[in-house]
Amino acid sequence: MAPRTIMKQTLTFSALLALVLLGSPVNAAGDVTAPAGPASVTLPSLPRLEPIVPPETDPIALRELDRVLEQLTAPDARSRQGARAALQDLPDNALGAIRLRIQDIRASLDRKAAPIVLGNARAQGRKKLRSAATEDKKGDKSAQKESADLAEDWLEFMLATALPDDATWRDVVKLLAMNRMLGTIGTTPAVREIIAMHAYFGELLRLDLQRLVLRLRDKAVPALIEARKHDAEIVRRWAGRQLENLGRAIPGEAVSTNDTQLLADVLRAYGRTRDVDALRVVLSFCNSERERLREAAREAITAIGEPGIWQLREAYLSMTGNKPPREWGWDRLARELFTAHDRKRLAEVHEFMARGVELSKQEKYDGATASFDNVLSRAPLVDRRSDMEAAFIKQGHALRKSEAPPEQTIAMFIKASALTHRPQQDEQWKSLEAEISYLEGALLAENGTPDRFSFKRALELSPNHTLAHSALTTPGAAVSKADTKTPRNIAIGAISLVPLTLTLVLAEHQRRLRRRQRLMSSALEGSVASEGE
């Protein structure tokens, strides 16, 4: 295929990719070949791995955290009991506040008294736990003690032996409570703080932290991989043991998860630790159909850099069938490899796009929208998004005329509306939104929960929308007319329901947004699933 032909096929994509293809000859199989001499190709820059930034402290979240911790260590037993439930109900931005308070206690904690206070509470708690059971004196006592410690809840033990006048008791309770909060948050940044607590407090909280890690399982893996390069040797050894306990010590095991965000965190963790042994696994994701994984893998490859040059050379040979020139450094190899992957992936996108446009010209809108779904699943930000809009609109009208389920019709119109960023004054945007509002109202009415608001909004956007007008005015249509209450009763009821009405309007607005998101997500997931079949 000549470079001129390739240029014509890729003008609909980014100008940068077109420049790359113009300077990169291809063989008959469509693979990029290595240039014979120094190339004048402008390759895309390598993505950089963002540094780990401590979470910011939100003043409101900090005040709420302080309130909960003060109640948890209050002299009043009822306050302590009420504060326990709040440990599971955290604001989204609580991580920075937790980190700040941990640092405060790190500076003020009595390191000699804390193990004694915690040890006494654990001893009394174990005694209560074992009071109804016969102690087994056989076997390895140290192993039995370790196993028993892992099954305990130290925070409950501390609260059961309350010493609110003791500053050390209050500090330990707050630390254990914040451990539980971090476990509830469960994100990679939260697990980093859990691991940091082991570095701060050593053996004092080791078993409690270990219990949290075992409970979090795969969610703890990215931060544990990073911790194997921690400055403190005790943390490095501990993190390695936890990965072995979780069965995630080697790269092939660590990437065994279906959580996209978690997998991306694992890939970036290997980049931050510059783990050359994991590079082959990371390379397998550098052309993933999921953009989040693709970017994470490429950032990790860039972070590993020079030590992985031989794996990069092998990957380039496997991808293109050609050995890269020896003068290429690791960065040139990575850029050439990523470009080759992008060209091959976007060639499929171009093929689906061309097929969809052709089917649209033939007025075969069901096939056209199926092809466009494949385009969007591979390249959601493709340049020719506006070329798909008409097909989704016409397919939506066709589905409505065929009395297809309203969910399918709504999904088509939502996709059409999302493809182009039209201003709200645009008549096309108003028409689409009116259709969506009407269909949402019809769907609610069909489910036995009629909603006048949806039809009124459809008429506001499109005053000539006859179906919405009929639904509001025709007796026995989608929405029933007003009942026969007297004006006095209606007025009294209206006045008493004003606050409730305002609440319901706001709730309905949020519900409509969530419903649209679910419809859009299910439609896209369906297109991806059909593609896989």
PDB file of C-alpha atoms in Angstrom, residues 47-50 52 188 192 218-226 228 243 248 250-305 338:
ATOM      1  CA  PRO A  47       3.415   9.519  27.773  1.00  0.00           C
ATOM      2  CA  ARG A  48       4.841  10.322  31.187  1.00  0.00           C
ATOM      3  CA  LEU A  49       3.883   8.675  34.440  1.00  0.00           C
ATOM      4  CA  GLU A  50       2.432  11.248  36.809  1.00  0.00           C
ATOM      5  CA  ILE A  52       2.289  10.409  43.331  1.00  0.00           C
ATOM      6  CA  THR A 188      -4.966   2.688  45.785  1.00  0.00           C
ATOM      7  CA  ARG A 192      -0.749   3.759  50.283  1.00  0.00           C
ATOM      8  CA  ASP A 218      -6.892  -7.214  44.953  1.00  0.00           C
ATOM      9  CA  LYS A 219      -7.545  -3.576  45.848  1.00  0.00           C
ATOM     10  CA  ALA A 220      -4.337  -3.609  47.885  1.00  0.00           C
ATOM     11  CA  VAL A 221      -2.123  -5.050  45.125  1.00  0.00           C
ATOM     12  CA  PRO A 222      -0.987  -1.851  43.300  1.00  0.00           C
ATOM     13  CA  ALA A 223       0.134  -0.091  46.480  1.00  0.00           C
ATOM     14  CA  LEU A 224       1.843  -3.270  47.742  1.00  0.00           C
ATOM     15  CA  ILE A 225       3.778  -3.534  44.454  1.00  0.00           C
ATOM     16  CA  GLU A 226       4.948   0.052  44.940  1.00  0.00           C
ATOM     17  CA  ARG A 228       8.348  -3.339  47.520  1.00  0.00           C
ATOM     18  CA  LEU A 243       1.564 -10.141  47.982  1.00  0.00           C
ATOM     19  CA  ARG A 248      -0.262 -11.837  43.555  1.00  0.00           C
ATOM     20  CA  ILE A 250       4.338 -12.367  40.212  1.00  0.00           C
ATOM     21  CA  PRO A 251       3.167 -10.053  37.375  1.00  0.00           C
ATOM     22  CA  GLY A 252       1.006 -12.673  35.670  1.00  0.00           C
ATOM     23  CA  GLU A 253      -0.963 -13.085  38.903  1.00  0.00           C
ATOM     24  CA  ALA A 254      -1.112  -9.391  39.758  1.00  0.00           C
ATOM     25  CA  VAL A 255      -2.950  -8.499  36.525  1.00  0.00           C
ATOM     26  CA  SER A 256      -5.617 -11.154  37.097  1.00  0.00           C
ATOM     27  CA  THR A 257      -8.499  -8.754  37.740  1.00  0.00           C
ATOM     28  CA  ASN A 258     -11.518  -7.526  35.784  1.00  0.00           C
ATOM     29  CA  ASP A 259     -11.466  -4.085  37.410  1.00  0.00           C
ATOM     30  CA  THR A 260     -10.157  -1.689  34.746  1.00  0.00           C
ATOM     31  CA  GLN A 261      -9.071   1.039  37.153  1.00  0.00           C
ATOM     32  CA  LEU A 262      -7.390  -1.450  39.461  1.00  0.00           C
ATOM     33  CA  LEU A 263      -5.559  -3.073  36.547  1.00  0.00           C
ATOM     34  CA  ALA A 264      -4.386   0.335  35.352  1.00  0.00           C
ATOM     35  CA  ASP A 265      -3.048   1.031  38.847  1.00  0.00           C
ATOM     36  CA  VAL A 266      -1.163  -2.292  38.788  1.00  0.00           C
ATOM     37  CA  LEU A 267       0.454  -1.444  35.444  1.00  0.00           C
ATOM     38  CA  ARG A 268       1.504   1.987  36.676  1.00  0.00           C
ATOM     39  CA  ALA A 269       2.855   0.439  39.879  1.00  0.00           C
ATOM     40  CA  TYR A 270       5.230  -1.711  37.820  1.00  0.00           C
ATOM     41  CA  GLY A 271       6.318   1.450  36.028  1.00  0.00           C
ATOM     42  CA  ARG A 272       6.965   3.320  39.270  1.00  0.00           C
ATOM     43  CA  THR A 273       9.081   0.459  40.585  1.00  0.00           C
ATOM     44  CA  ARG A 274      10.825   0.046  37.176  1.00  0.00           C
ATOM     45  CA  ASP A 275      10.202  -3.697  37.327  1.00  0.00           C
ATOM     46  CA  VAL A 276      11.863  -5.128  34.223  1.00  0.00           C
ATOM     47  CA  ASP A 277      10.536  -8.613  35.021  1.00  0.00           C
ATOM     48  CA  ALA A 278       7.001  -7.280  34.607  1.00  0.00           C
ATOM     49  CA  LEU A 279       7.662  -5.552  31.278  1.00  0.00           C
ATOM     50  CA  ARG A 280       6.463  -8.442  29.096  1.00  0.00           C
ATOM     51  CA  VAL A 281       3.118  -8.448  30.889  1.00  0.00           C
ATOM     52  CA  VAL A 282       2.881  -4.652  30.669  1.00  0.00           C
ATOM     53  CA  LEU A 283       3.637  -4.751  26.935  1.00  0.00           C
ATOM     54  CA  SER A 284       0.664  -7.041  26.390  1.00  0.00           C
ATOM     55  CA  PHE A 285      -1.623  -4.155  27.403  1.00  0.00           C
ATOM     56  CA  CYS A 286       0.015  -1.363  25.365  1.00  0.00           C
ATOM     57  CA  ASN A 287      -2.488  -1.917  22.524  1.00  0.00           C
ATOM     58  CA  SER A 288      -5.532  -2.668  24.651  1.00  0.00           C
ATOM     59  CA  GLU A 289      -8.934  -1.698  23.254  1.00  0.00           C
ATOM     60  CA  ARG A 290      -9.580   0.025  26.589  1.00  0.00           C
ATOM     61  CA  GLU A 291      -7.940   3.418  26.439  1.00  0.00           C
ATOM     62  CA  ARG A 292      -7.356   3.592  30.193  1.00  0.00           C
ATOM     63  CA  LEU A 293      -5.315   0.381  30.156  1.00  0.00           C
ATOM     64  CA  ARG A 294      -3.487   1.351  26.991  1.00  0.00           C
ATOM     65  CA  GLU A 295      -2.369   4.660  28.449  1.00  0.00           C
ATOM     66  CA  ALA A 296      -1.393   3.089  31.784  1.00  0.00           C
ATOM     67  CA  ALA A 297       0.726   0.428  30.058  1.00  0.00           C
ATOM     68  CA  ARG A 298       2.502   2.982  27.874  1.00  0.00           C
ATOM     69  CA  GLU A 299       3.222   5.226  30.831  1.00  0.00           C
ATOM     70  CA  ALA A 300       4.697   2.229  32.681  1.00  0.00           C
ATOM     71  CA  ILE A 301       6.861   1.279  29.695  1.00  0.00           C
ATOM     72  CA  THR A 302       8.177   4.826  29.503  1.00  0.00           C
ATOM     73  CA  ALA A 303       8.918   4.836  33.227  1.00  0.00           C
ATOM     74  CA  ILE A 304      10.889   1.566  33.022  1.00  0.00           C
ATOM     75  CA  GLY A 305      12.916   2.982  30.136  1.00  0.00           C
ATOM     76  CA  PHE A 338       3.149   2.521  19.895  1.00  0.00           C
TER      77      PHE A 338
END
